[in-house]
Short mmCIF file of C-alpha atoms in Angstrom, two decimals:
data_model
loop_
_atom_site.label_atom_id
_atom_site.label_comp_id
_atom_site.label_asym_id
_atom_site.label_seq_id
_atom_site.Cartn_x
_atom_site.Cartn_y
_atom_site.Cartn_z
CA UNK X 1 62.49 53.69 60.29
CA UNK X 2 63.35 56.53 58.05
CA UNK X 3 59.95 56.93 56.39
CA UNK X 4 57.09 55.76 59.11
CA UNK X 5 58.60 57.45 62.12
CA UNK X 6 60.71 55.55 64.91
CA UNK X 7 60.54 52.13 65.31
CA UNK X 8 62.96 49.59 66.83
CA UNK X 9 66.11 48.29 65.10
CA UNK X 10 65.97 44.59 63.72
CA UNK X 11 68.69 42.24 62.48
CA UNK X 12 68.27 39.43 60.91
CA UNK X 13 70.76 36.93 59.37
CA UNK X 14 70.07 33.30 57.95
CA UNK X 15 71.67 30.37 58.99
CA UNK X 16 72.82 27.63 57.78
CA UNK X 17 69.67 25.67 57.51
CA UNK X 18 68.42 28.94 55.80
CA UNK X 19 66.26 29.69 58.75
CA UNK X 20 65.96 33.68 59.96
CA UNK X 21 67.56 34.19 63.50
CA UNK X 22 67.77 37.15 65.42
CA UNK X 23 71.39 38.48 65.31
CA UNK X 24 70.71 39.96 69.07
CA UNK X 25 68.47 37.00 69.57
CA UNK X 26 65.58 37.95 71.40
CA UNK X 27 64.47 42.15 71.58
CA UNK X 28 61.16 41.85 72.98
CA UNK X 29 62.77 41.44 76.24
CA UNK X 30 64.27 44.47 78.20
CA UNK X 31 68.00 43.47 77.82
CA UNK X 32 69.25 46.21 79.48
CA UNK X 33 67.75 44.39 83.05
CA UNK X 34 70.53 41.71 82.13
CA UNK X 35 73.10 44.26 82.17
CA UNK X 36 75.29 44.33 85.85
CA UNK X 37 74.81 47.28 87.39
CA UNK X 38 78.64 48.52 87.51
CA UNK X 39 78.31 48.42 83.59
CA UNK X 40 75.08 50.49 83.56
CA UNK X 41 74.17 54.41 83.35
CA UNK X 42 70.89 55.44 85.14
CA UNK X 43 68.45 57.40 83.11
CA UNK X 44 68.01 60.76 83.79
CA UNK X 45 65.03 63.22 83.34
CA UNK X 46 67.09 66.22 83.91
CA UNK X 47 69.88 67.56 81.92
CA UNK X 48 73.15 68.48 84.17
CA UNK X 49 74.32 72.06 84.39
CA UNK X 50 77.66 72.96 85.84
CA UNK X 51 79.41 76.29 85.28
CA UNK X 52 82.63 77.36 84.63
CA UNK X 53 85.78 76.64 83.68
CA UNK X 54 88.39 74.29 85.77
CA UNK X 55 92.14 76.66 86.36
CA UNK X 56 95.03 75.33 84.70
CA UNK X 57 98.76 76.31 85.10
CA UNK X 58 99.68 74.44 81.62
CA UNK X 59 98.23 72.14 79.18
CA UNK X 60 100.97 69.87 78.55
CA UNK X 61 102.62 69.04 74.77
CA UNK X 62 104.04 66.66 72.90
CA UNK X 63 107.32 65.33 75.27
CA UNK X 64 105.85 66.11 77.98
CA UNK X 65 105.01 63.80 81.03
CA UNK X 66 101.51 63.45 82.64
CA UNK X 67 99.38 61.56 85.04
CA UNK X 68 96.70 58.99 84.23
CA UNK X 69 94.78 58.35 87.12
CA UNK X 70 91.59 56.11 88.06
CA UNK X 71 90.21 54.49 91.30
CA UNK X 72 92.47 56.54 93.18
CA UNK X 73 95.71 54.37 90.98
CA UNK X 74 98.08 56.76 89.73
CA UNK X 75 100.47 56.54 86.81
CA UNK X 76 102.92 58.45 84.78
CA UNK X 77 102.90 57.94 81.33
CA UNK X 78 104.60 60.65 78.55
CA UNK X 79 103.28 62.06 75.42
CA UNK X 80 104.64 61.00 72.60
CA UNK X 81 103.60 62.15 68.84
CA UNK X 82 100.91 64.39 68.59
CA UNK X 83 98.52 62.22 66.43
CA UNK X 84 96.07 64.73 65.40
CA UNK X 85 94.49 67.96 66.86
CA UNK X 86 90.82 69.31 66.81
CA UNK X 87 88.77 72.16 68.06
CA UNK X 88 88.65 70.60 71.21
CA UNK X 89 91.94 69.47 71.77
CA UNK X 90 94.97 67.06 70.27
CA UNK X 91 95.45 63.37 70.61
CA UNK X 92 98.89 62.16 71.56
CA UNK X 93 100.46 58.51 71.48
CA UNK X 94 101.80 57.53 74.68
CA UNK X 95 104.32 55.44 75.91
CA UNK X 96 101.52 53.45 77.71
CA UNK X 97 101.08 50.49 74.19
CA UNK X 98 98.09 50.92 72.77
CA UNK X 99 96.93 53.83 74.64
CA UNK X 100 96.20 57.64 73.65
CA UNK X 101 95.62 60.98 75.63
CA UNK X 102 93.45 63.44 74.66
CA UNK X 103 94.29 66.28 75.55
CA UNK X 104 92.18 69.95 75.56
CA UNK X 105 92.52 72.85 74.89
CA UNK X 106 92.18 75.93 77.78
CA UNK X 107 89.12 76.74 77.64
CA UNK X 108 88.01 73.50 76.66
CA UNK X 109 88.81 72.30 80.71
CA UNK X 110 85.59 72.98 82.25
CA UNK X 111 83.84 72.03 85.48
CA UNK X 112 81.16 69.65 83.65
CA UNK X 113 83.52 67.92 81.17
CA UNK X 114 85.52 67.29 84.21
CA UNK X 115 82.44 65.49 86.23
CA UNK X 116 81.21 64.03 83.00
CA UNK X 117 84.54 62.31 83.03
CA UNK X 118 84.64 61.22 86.18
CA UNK X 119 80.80 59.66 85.80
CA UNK X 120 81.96 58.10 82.61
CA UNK X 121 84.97 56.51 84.99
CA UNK X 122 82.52 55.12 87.46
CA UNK X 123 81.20 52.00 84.56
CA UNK X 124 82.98 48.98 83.60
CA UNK X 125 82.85 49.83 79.82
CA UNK X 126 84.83 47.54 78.02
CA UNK X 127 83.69 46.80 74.26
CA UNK X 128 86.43 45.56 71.71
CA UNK X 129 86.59 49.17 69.25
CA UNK X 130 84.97 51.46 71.32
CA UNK X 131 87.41 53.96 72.60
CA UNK X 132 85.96 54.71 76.20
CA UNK X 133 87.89 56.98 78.25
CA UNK X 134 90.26 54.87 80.70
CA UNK X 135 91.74 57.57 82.93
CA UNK X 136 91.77 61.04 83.79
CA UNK X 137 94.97 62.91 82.56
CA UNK X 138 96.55 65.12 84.85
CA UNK X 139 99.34 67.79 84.21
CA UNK X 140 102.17 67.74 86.93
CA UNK X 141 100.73 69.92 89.07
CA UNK X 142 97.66 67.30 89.21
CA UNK X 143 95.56 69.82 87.52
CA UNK X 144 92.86 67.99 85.12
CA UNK X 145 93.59 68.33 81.63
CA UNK X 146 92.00 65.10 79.60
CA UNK X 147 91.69 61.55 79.52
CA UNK X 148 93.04 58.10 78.35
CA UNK X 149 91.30 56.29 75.79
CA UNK X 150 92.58 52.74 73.79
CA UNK X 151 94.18 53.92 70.75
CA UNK X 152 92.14 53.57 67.43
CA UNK X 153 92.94 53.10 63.56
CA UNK X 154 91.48 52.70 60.23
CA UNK X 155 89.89 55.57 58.17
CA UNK X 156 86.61 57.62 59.23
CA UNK X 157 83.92 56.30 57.28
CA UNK X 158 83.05 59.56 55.89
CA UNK X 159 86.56 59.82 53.88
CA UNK X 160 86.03 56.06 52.89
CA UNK X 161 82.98 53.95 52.74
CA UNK X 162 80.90 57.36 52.08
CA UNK X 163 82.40 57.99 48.75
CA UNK X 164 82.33 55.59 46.04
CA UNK X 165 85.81 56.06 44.57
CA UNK X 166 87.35 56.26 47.88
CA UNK X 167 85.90 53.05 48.69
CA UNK X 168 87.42 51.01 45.67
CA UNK X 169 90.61 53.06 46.43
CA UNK X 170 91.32 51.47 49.95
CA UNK X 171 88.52 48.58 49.95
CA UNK X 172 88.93 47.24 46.50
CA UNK X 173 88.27 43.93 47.18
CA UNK X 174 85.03 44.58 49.33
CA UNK X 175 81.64 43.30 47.77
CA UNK X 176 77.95 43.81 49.20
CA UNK X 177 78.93 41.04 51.77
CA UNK X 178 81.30 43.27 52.94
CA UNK X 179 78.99 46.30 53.70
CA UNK X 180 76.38 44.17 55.29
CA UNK X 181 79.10 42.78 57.84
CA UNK X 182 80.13 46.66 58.52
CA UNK X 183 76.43 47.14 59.51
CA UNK X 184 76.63 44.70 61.83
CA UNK X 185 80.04 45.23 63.52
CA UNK X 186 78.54 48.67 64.25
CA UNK X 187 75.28 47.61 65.12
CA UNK X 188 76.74 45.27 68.06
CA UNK X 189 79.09 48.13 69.16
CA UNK X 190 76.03 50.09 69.28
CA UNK X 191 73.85 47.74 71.30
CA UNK X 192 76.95 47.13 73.86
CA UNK X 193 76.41 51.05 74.35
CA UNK X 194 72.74 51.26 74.36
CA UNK X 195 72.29 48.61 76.48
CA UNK X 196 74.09 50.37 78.96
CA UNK X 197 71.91 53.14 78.43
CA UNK X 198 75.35 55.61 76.88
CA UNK X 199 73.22 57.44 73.65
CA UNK X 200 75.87 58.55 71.17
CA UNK X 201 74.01 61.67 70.16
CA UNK X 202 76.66 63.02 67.64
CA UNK X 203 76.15 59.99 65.19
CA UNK X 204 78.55 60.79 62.28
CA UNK X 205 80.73 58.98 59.98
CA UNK X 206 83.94 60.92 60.89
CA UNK X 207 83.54 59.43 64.10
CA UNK X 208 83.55 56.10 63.26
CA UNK X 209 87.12 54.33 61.86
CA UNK X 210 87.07 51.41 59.48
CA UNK X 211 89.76 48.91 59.48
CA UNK X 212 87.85 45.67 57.97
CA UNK X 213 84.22 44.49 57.95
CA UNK X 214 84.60 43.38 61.23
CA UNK X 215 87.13 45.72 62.67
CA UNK X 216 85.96 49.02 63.45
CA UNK X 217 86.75 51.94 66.26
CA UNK X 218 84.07 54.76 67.42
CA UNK X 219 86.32 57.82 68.59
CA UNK X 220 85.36 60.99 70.57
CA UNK X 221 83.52 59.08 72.78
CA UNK X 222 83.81 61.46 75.96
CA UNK X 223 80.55 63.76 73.79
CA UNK X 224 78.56 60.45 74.56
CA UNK X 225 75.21 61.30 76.53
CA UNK X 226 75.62 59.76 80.09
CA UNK X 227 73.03 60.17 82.17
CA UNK X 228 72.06 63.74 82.70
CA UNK X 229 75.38 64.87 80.82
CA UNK X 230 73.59 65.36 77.62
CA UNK X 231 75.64 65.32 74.01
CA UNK X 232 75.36 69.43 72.98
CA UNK X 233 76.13 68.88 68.84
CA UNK X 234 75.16 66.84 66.09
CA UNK X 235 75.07 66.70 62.14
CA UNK X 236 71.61 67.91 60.77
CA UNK X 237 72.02 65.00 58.31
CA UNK X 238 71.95 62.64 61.38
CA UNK X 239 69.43 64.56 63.57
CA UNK X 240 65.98 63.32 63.86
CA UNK X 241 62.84 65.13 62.64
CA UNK X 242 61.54 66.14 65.89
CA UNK X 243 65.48 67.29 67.28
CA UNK X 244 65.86 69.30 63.58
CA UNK X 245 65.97 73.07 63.96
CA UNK X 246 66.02 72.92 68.00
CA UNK X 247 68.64 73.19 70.82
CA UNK X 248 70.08 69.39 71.37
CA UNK X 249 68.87 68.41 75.09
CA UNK X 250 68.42 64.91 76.98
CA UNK X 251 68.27 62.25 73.62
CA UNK X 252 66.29 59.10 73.61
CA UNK X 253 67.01 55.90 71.85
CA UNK X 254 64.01 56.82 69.35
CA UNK X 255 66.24 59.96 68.20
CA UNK X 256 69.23 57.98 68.26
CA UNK X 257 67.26 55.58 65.87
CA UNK X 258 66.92 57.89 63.18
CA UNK X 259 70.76 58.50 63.06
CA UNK X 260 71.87 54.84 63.23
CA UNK X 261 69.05 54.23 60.31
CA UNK X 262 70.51 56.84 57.76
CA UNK X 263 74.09 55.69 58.92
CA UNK X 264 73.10 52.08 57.76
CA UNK X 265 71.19 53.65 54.39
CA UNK X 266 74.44 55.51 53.36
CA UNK X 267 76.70 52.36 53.96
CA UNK X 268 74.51 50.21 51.95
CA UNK X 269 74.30 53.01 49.51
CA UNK X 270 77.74 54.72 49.24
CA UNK X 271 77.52 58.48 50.73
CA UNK X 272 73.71 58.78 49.09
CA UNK X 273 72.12 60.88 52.15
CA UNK X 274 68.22 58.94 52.34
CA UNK X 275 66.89 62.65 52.13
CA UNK X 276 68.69 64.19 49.48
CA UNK X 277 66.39 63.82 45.94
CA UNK X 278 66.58 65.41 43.04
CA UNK X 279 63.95 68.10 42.34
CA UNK X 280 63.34 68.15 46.15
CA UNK X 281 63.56 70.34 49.10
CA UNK X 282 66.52 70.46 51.08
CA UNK X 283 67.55 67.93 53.13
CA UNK X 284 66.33 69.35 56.25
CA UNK X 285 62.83 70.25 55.12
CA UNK X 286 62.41 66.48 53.53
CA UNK X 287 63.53 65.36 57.26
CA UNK X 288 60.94 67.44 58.67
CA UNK X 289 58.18 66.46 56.55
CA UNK X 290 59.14 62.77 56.44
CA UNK X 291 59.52 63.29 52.06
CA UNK X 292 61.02 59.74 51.88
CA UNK X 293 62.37 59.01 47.96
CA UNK X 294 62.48 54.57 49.26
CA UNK X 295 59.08 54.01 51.41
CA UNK X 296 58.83 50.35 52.31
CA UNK X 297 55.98 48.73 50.47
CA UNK X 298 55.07 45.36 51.46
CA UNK X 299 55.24 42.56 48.64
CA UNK X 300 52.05 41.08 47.44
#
């Protein structure tokens, strides 16, 4: 995957008999056709352009009461303790349990975010970790201002997992065992989405919350590509050859690939980017040219 260009994704685990299974049992089949089509994104060949920015009176604050609404179902929840705050916005607890408003900034409040939202509303998206939005947040004066989500925890992987000391800081007890059931726990979150044809795009361990080996949380999930409402960033480190260097527009599952392969290589190997060498180019330029320091070689 990160040396011979994209391929698909395979699991494997052995059983008890010491047999090889399939941990998604069987990929040569299309399993998206399984998929009911009230949980399912169409696939779009064009990306989605709306303009400008949606008026609002006043982004609410910490204390402050707002509106989540969905299917036309209306309720008024309050923000509690601002939670954190970003360059998009601030997450706030709310006195809904176990729920958490994002909530943006200005000029952040614009006429595509708004119908991305409302297309991301339209899917039954339910997937134990994955923080979906759940509602539209409105101020009082019903103007849009953000969206519900299930409230996360754990620590991003990139402060964690991705840094050896950190990892026998707040993990000490975790072994190889441990790391391998990580990889999976994110690799059936990430089939749940793919399946339903939602490409992450912005694959990066700041985004992703560890708990446990088997408890994990992806975050910022409204940047998710949706149909023809494309994800607009992404980490270089994550960002396929043929994307590197170029304006992000409609992903496919072979860039996404790339990203969930060098998110698996720096789990297994603590924070080690699969690019980065010594006496080599920078990491970009090895991405580019494919200069792969662990090529798969076949045993004799």
């Amino acid at each position: 995957l990160l040396s011979h260009g994209v391929k698909k994704i395979f699991v494997k685990c052995i059983d008890e008999d010491g047999s090889l299974q399939n941990v998604f049992g069987n990929r040569e089949s299309d399993s998206s056709e399984e998929i009911p089509i009230n949980e399912r994104f169409a696939l779009a060949k064009e990306i989605t352009q709306i303009e400008g920015n949606l008026p609002v009176s006043y982004v609410p604050v910490e204390g402050d009461y707002v509106i989540a609404v969905r299917n036309d179902k209306k309720k008024k929840i309050r923000l509690l303790e601002e939670l954190g705050a970003g360059g998009e916005g601030s997450a706030y607890k709310t006195n809904a349990e176990g729920f958490v408003a994002k909530i943006y900034k200005p000029e952040k409040i614009t006429r595509l975010r708004h119908e991305k939202l409302k297309l991301m509303l339209t899917k039954d998206i339910d997937c134990e970790g994955v923080c979906f939005p759940t509602a539209l947040v409105l101020n009082q004066r019903k103007e849009f201002v953000g969206y519900l989500m299930k409230a996360a925890s754990g620590r991003d992987l990139g402060k964690s997992v991705f840094m050896p000391m950190l990892l026998k800081k707040y993990f000490p007890r975790w072994n190889k065992i441990d790391t391998v059931k990580l990889c999976v726990t994110i690799l059936q979150k990430l089939k749940y989405l793919h399946d339903r044809n939602v490409i992450l795009g912005d694959i990066n361990p700041y985004n992703i919350l560890v708990v446990s080996p088997t408890e994990v949380y992806f975050v910022d999930t409204d940047s998710y590509q949706v149909e023809g409402f494309i994800c607009p960033v992404g980490m270089p480190l994550f960002t396929a050859p043929e994307l590197q260097k170029k304006t992000y527009g409609l992903r496919t599952l072979g860039n996404e690939n790339f990203a969930v392969a060098t998110l698996l290589f720096m789990i297994m190997h603590p924070g080690k980017p699969p690019y980065a060498m010594q006496d080599g180019e920078g990491i970009i330029e090895n991405i580019i040219k494919g200069d792969f320091s662990y090529p798969f070689r076949a045993l004799k």
